[in-house]
Short mmCIF file of C-alpha atoms in Angstrom, two decimals:
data_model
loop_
_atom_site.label_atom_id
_atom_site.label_comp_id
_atom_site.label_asym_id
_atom_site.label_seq_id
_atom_site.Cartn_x
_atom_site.Cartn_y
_atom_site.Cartn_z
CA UNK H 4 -59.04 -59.88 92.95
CA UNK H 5 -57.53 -56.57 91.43
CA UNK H 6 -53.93 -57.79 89.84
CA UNK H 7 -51.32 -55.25 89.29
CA UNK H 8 -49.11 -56.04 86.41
CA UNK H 9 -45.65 -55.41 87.72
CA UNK H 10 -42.02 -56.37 88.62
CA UNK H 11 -41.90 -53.62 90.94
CA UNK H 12 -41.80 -54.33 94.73
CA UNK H 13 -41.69 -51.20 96.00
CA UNK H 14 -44.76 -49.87 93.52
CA UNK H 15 -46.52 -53.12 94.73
CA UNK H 16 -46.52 -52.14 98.10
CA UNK H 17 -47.27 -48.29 97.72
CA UNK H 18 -50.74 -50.04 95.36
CA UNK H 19 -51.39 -52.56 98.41
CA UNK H 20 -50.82 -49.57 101.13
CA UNK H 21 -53.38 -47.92 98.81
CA UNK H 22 -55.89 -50.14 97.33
CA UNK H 23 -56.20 -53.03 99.97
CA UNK H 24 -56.09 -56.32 99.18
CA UNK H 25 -54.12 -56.44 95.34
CA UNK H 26 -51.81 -59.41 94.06
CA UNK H 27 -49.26 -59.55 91.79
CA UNK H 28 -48.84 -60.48 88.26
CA UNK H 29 -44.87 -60.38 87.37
CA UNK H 30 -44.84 -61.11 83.80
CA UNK H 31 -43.11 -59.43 80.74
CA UNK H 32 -45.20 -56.75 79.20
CA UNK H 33 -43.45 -54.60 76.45
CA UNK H 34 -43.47 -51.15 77.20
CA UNK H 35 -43.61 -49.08 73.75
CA UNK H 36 -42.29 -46.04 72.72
CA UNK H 37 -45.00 -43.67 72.46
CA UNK H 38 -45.09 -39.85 74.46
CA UNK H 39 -48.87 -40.69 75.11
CA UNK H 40 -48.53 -42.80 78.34
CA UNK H 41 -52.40 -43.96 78.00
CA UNK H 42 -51.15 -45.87 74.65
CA UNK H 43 -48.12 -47.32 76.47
CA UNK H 44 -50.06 -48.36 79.22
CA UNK H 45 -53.43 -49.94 76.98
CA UNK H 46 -50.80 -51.23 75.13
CA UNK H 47 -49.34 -53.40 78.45
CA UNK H 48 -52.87 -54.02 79.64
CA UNK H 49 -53.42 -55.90 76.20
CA UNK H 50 -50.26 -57.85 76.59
CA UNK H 51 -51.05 -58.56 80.38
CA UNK H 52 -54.53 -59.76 79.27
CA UNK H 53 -52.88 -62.80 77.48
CA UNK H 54 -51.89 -64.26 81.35
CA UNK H 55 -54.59 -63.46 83.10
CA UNK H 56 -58.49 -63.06 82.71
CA UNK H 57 -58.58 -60.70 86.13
CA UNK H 58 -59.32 -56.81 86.56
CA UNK H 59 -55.69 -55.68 86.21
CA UNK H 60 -54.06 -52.68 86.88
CA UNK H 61 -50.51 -51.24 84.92
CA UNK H 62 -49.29 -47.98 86.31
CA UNK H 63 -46.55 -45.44 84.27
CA UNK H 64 -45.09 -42.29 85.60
CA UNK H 65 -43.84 -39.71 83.34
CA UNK H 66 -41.60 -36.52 84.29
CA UNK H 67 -42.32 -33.78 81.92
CA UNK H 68 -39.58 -31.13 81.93
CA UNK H 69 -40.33 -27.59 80.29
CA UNK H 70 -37.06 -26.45 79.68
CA UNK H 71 -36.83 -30.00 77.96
CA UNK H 72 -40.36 -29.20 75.75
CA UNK H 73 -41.39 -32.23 77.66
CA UNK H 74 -38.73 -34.52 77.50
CA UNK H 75 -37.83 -36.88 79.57
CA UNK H 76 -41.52 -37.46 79.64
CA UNK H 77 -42.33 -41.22 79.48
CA UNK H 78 -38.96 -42.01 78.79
CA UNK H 79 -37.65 -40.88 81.74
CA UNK H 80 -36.30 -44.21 82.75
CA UNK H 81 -33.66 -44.29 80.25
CA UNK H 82 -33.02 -40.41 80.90
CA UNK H 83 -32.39 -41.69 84.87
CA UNK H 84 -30.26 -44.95 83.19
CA UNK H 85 -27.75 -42.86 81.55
CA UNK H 86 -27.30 -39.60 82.56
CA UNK H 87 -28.41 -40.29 86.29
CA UNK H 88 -30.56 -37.83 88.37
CA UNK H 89 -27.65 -35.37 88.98
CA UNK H 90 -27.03 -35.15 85.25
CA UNK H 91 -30.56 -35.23 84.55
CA UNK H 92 -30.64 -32.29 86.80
CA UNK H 93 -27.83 -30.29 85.31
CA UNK H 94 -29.31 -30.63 81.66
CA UNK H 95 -32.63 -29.50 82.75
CA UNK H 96 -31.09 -26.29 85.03
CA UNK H 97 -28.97 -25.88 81.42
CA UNK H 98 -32.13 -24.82 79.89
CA UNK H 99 -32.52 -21.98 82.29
CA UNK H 100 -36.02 -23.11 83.12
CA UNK H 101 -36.16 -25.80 85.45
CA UNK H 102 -40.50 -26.25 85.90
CA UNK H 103 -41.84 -29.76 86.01
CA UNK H 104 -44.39 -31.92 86.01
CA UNK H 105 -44.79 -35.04 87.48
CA UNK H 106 -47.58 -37.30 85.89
CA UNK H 107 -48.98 -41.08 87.00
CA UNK H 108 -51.65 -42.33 85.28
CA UNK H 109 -53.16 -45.70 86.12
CA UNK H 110 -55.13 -48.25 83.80
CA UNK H 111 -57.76 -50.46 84.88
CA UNK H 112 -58.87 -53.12 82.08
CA UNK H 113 -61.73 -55.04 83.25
CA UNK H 114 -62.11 -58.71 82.60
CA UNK H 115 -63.77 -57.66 79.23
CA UNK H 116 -60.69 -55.80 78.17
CA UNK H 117 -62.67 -52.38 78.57
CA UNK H 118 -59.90 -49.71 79.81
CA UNK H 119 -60.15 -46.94 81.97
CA UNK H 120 -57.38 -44.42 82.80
CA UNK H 121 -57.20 -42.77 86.26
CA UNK H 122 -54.72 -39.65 86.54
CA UNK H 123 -52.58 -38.04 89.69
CA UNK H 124 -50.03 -35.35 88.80
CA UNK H 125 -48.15 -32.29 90.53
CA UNK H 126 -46.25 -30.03 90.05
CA UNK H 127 -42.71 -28.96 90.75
CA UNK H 128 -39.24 -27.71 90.28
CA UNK H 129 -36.09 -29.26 89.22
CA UNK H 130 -33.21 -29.01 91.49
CA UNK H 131 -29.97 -30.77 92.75
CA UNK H 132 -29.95 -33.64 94.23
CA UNK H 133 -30.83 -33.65 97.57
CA UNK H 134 -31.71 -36.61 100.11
CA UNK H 135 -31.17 -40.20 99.53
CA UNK H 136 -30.86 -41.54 96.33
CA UNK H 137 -32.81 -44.42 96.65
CA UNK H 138 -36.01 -44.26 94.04
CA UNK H 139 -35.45 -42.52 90.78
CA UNK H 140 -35.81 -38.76 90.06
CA UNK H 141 -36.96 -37.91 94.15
CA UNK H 142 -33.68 -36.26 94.87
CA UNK H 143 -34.65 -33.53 91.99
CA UNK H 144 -38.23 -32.84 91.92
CA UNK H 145 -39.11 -30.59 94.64
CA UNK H 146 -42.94 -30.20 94.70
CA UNK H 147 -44.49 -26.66 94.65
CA UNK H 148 -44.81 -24.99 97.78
CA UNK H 149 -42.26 -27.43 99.43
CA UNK H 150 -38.56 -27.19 100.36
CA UNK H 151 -37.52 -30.30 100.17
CA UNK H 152 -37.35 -32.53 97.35
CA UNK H 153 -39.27 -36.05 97.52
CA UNK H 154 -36.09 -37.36 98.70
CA UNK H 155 -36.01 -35.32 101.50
CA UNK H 156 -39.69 -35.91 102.61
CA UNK H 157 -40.69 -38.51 105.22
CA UNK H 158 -42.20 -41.28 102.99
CA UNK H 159 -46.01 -41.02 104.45
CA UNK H 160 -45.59 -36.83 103.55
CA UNK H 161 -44.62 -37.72 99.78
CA UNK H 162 -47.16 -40.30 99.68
CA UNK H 163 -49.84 -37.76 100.97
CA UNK H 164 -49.45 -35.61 97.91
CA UNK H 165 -47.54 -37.85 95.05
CA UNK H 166 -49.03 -37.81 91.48
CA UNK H 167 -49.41 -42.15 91.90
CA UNK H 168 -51.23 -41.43 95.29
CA UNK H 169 -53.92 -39.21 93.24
CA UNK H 170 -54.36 -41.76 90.35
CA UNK H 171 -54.39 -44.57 92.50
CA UNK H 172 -57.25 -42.83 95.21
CA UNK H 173 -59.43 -42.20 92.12
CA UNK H 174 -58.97 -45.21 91.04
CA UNK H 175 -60.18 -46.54 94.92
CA UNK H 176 -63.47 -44.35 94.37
CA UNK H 177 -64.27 -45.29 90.88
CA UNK H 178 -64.16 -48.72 92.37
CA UNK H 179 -66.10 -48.28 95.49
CA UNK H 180 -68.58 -46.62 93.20
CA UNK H 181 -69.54 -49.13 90.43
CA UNK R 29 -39.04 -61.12 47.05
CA UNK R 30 -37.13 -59.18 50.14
CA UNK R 31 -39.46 -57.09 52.25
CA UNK R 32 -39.18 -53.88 53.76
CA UNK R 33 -40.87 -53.56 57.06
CA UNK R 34 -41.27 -49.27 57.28
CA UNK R 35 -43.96 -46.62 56.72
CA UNK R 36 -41.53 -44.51 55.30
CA UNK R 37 -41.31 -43.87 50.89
CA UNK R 38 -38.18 -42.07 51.48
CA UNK R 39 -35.93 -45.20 53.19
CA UNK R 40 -37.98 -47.62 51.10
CA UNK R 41 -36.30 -45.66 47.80
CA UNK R 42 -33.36 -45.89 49.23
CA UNK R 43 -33.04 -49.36 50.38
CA UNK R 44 -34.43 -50.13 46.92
CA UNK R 45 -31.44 -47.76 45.24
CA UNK R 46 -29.15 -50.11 46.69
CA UNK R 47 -30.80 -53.35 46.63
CA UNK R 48 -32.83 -53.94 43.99
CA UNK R 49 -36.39 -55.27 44.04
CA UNK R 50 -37.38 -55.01 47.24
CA UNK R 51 -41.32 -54.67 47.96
CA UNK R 52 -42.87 -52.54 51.07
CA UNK R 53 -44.80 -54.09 53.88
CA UNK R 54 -46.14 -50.95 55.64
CA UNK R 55 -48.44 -52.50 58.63
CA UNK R 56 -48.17 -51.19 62.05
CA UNK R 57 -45.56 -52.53 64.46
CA UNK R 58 -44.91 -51.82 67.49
CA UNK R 59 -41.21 -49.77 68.74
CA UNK R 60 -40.63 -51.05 71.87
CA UNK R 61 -38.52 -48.97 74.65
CA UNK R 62 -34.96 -50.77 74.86
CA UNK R 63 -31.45 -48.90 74.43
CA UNK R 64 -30.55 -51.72 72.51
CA UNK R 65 -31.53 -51.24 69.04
CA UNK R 66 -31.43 -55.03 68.12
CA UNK R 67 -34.38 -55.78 71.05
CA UNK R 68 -36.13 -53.29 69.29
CA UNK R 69 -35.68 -54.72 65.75
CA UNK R 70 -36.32 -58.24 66.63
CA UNK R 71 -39.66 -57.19 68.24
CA UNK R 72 -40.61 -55.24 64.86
CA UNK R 73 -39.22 -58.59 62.72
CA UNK R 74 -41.83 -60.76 64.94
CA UNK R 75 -44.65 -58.56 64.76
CA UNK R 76 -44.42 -58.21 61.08
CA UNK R 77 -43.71 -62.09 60.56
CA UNK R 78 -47.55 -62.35 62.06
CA UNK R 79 -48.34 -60.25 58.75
CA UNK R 80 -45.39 -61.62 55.66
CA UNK R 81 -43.98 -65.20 55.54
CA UNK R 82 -41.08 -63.32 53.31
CA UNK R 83 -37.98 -62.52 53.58
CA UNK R 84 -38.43 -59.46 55.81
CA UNK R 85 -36.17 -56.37 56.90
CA UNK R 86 -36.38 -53.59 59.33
CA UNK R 87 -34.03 -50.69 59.59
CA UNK R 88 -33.37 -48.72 62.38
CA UNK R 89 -31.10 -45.33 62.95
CA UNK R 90 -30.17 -44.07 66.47
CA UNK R 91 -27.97 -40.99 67.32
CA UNK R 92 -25.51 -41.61 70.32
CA UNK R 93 -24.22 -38.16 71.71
CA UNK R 94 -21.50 -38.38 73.98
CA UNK R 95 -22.33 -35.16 75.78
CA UNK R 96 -25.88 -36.87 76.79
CA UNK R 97 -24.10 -40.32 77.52
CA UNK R 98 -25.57 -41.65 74.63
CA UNK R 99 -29.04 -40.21 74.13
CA UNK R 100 -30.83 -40.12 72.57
CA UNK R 101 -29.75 -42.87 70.97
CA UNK R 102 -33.08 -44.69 69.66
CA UNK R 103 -35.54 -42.14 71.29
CA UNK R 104 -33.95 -39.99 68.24
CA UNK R 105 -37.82 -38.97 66.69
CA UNK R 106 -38.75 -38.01 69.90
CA UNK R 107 -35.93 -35.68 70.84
CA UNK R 108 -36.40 -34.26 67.39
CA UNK R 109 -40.48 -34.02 67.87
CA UNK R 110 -40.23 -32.00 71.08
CA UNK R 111 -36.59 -30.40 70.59
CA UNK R 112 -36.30 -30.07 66.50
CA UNK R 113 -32.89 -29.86 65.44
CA UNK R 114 -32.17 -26.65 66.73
CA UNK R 115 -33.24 -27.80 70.31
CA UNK R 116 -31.18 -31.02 70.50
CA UNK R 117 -28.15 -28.99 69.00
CA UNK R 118 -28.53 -26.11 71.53
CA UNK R 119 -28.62 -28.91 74.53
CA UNK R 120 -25.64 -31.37 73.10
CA UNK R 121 -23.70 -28.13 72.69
CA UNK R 122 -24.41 -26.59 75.95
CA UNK R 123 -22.64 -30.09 77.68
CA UNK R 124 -19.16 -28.71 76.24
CA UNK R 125 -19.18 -32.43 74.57
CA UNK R 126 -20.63 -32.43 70.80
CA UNK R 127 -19.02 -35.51 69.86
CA UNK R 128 -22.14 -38.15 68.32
CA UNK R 129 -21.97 -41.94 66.64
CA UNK R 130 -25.06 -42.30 63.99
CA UNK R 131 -25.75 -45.69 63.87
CA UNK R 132 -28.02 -47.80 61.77
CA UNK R 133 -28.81 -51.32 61.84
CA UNK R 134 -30.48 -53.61 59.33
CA UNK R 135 -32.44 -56.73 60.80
CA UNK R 136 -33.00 -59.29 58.37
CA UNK R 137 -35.28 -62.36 59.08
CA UNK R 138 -35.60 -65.38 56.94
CA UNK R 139 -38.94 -66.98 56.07
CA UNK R 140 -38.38 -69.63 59.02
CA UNK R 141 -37.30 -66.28 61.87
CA UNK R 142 -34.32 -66.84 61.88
CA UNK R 143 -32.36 -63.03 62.31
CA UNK R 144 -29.16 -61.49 61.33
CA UNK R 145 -28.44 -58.08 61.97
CA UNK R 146 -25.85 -55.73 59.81
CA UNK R 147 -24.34 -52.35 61.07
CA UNK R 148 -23.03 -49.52 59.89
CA UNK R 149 -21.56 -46.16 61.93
CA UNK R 150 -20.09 -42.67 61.23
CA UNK R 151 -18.88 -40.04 64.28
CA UNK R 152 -19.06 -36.79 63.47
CA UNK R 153 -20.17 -33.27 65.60
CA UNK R 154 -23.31 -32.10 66.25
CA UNK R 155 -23.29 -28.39 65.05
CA UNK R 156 -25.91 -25.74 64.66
CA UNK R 157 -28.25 -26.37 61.92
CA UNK R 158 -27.02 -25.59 58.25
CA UNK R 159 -28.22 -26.76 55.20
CA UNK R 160 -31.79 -27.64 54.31
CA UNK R 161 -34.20 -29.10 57.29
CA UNK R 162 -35.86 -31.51 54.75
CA UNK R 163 -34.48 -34.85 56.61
CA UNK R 164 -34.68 -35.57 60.31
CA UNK R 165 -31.13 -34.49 62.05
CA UNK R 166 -29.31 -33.59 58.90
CA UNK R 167 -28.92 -30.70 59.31
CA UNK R 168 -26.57 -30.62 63.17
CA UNK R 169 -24.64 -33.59 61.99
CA UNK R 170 -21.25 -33.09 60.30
CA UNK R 171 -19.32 -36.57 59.88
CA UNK R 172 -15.91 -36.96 60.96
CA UNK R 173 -13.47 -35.16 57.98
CA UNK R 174 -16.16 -33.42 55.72
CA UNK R 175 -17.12 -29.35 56.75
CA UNK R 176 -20.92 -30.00 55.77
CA UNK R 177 -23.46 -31.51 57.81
CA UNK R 178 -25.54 -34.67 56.24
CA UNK R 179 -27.60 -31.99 55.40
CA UNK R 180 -25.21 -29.49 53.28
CA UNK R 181 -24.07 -32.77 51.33
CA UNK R 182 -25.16 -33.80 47.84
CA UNK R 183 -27.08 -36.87 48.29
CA UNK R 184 -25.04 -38.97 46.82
CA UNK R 185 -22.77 -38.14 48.15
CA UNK R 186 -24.35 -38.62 52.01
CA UNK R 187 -25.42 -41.88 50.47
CA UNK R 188 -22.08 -43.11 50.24
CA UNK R 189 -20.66 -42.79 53.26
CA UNK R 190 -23.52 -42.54 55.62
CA UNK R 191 -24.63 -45.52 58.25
CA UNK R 192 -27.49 -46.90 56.44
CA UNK R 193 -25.39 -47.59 53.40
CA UNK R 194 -23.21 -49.32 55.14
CA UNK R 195 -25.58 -51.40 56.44
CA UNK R 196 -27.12 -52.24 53.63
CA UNK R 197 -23.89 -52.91 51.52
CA UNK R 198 -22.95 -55.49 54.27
CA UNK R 199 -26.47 -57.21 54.16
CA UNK R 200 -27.00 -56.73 50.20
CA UNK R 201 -23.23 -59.11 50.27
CA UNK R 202 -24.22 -61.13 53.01
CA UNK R 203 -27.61 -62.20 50.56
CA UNK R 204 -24.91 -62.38 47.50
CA UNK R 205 -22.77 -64.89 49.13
CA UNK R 206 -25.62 -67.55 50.00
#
């Protein structure tokens, strides 16, 4: 069965919404610092394989910020940590450009360790906050040709068109495929 | 014969300037994403221990601004990669706060893994870039009482009072005292 490496709940049941039938493997994989996500991620596949000898799946979503030259980009969970989406938000509207780009790439490592990367992303604008503030940077990203930011969205209308939706439906095809 | 864990000729001189015969081990380790620099260090100690049953040590620097609430602390190379110096000045002084901490710390393991860590800080302001742009964020980083930035300075005289020196004085008596 298709294991998704993962302490995330809420990323576990957006996969199984997705993908069908996918269990869990909670254990700790190191993520490294790299701005390349597909090292990060083959990086956490390799650990992974160590507890496990099934077709797993490690997912990482990067924000890349122009008026930022890219930053937060992977690191954007320590950007969310200490500044917060609001002050994330202010920085970036600092810059005087506030254009985004929301990336999710997924990584499928086959029993034999071979690695393929599957890749959703979209883009968008950076704005106040606006909606809930329940999962990370969604009350700032406003997707192009939308008003409302990802907070604001009904959850099945940001899951129709989010960046992890696209990775994880090519991922679905590849597999269907083979 | 101490070992120094780094990839880099200039810190190995350095660390050699002030603590004799030290030898380089310069195989690839892995920087893990943490905000605590010590997580980070312990994981490079461990990976190199795979590779060196010596005495081994691993330096790190981050650079804590207050007007990003602490970044970039140890994402420091990749602010500079994307921003340069000019970039992270222009966005620590657009918060109205350009206070920053520079600290380094030196991990040192003993044959068996056991690790001690040493520390040294300086405050200062991050300022526009003066002086040459030969060494990372010299050049926006004026310490608390001088009117140069690291990068203005002599080097010996930076040497003196700067974080890594301080660091490495406290571990170079910690290794005198045993």
């Amino acid at each position: 069965m298709l294991t998704f490496v993962t302490g995330n709940k809420n990323k576990l049941a957006e996969v199984q919404a997705i993908l069908g039938d996918v269990q869990q493997l909670d254990v700790e994989v190191h993520e490294i610092q790299e701005l390349d996500p597909h090292a990060i991620i083959k990086h956490k596949l390799d650990e992974a394989r160590h507890h496990s000898k099934a077709e797993l799946i490690v997912e990482d979503t990067s924000l890349y910020c122009d008026g930022l030259k890219g930053l937060p980009g992977p690191f954007i969970k320590w950007f969310l940590k200490l500044l917060g989406p609001a002050g994330l938000a202010k920085l970036v509207i600092g810059t005087g450009n506030t254009r985004a780009t929301a990336k999710s790439i997924v990584g499928y490592s086959s029993p034999s360790g071979e690695i393929e990367f599957f890749e959703g992303r979209i883009t968008g604008t950076i704005v106040e906050p606006r909606g809930p503030d329940k999962f990370g940077w969604d009350p700032i990203f406003m997707p192009e040709g939308f008003c409302q930011t990802f907070a604001e969205m009904p959850q099945d209308q940001k899951n129709k068109i989010s960046m992890r939706r696209q990775a994880l439906d090519k991922l679905k095809t590849h597999l269907r495929s083979r």
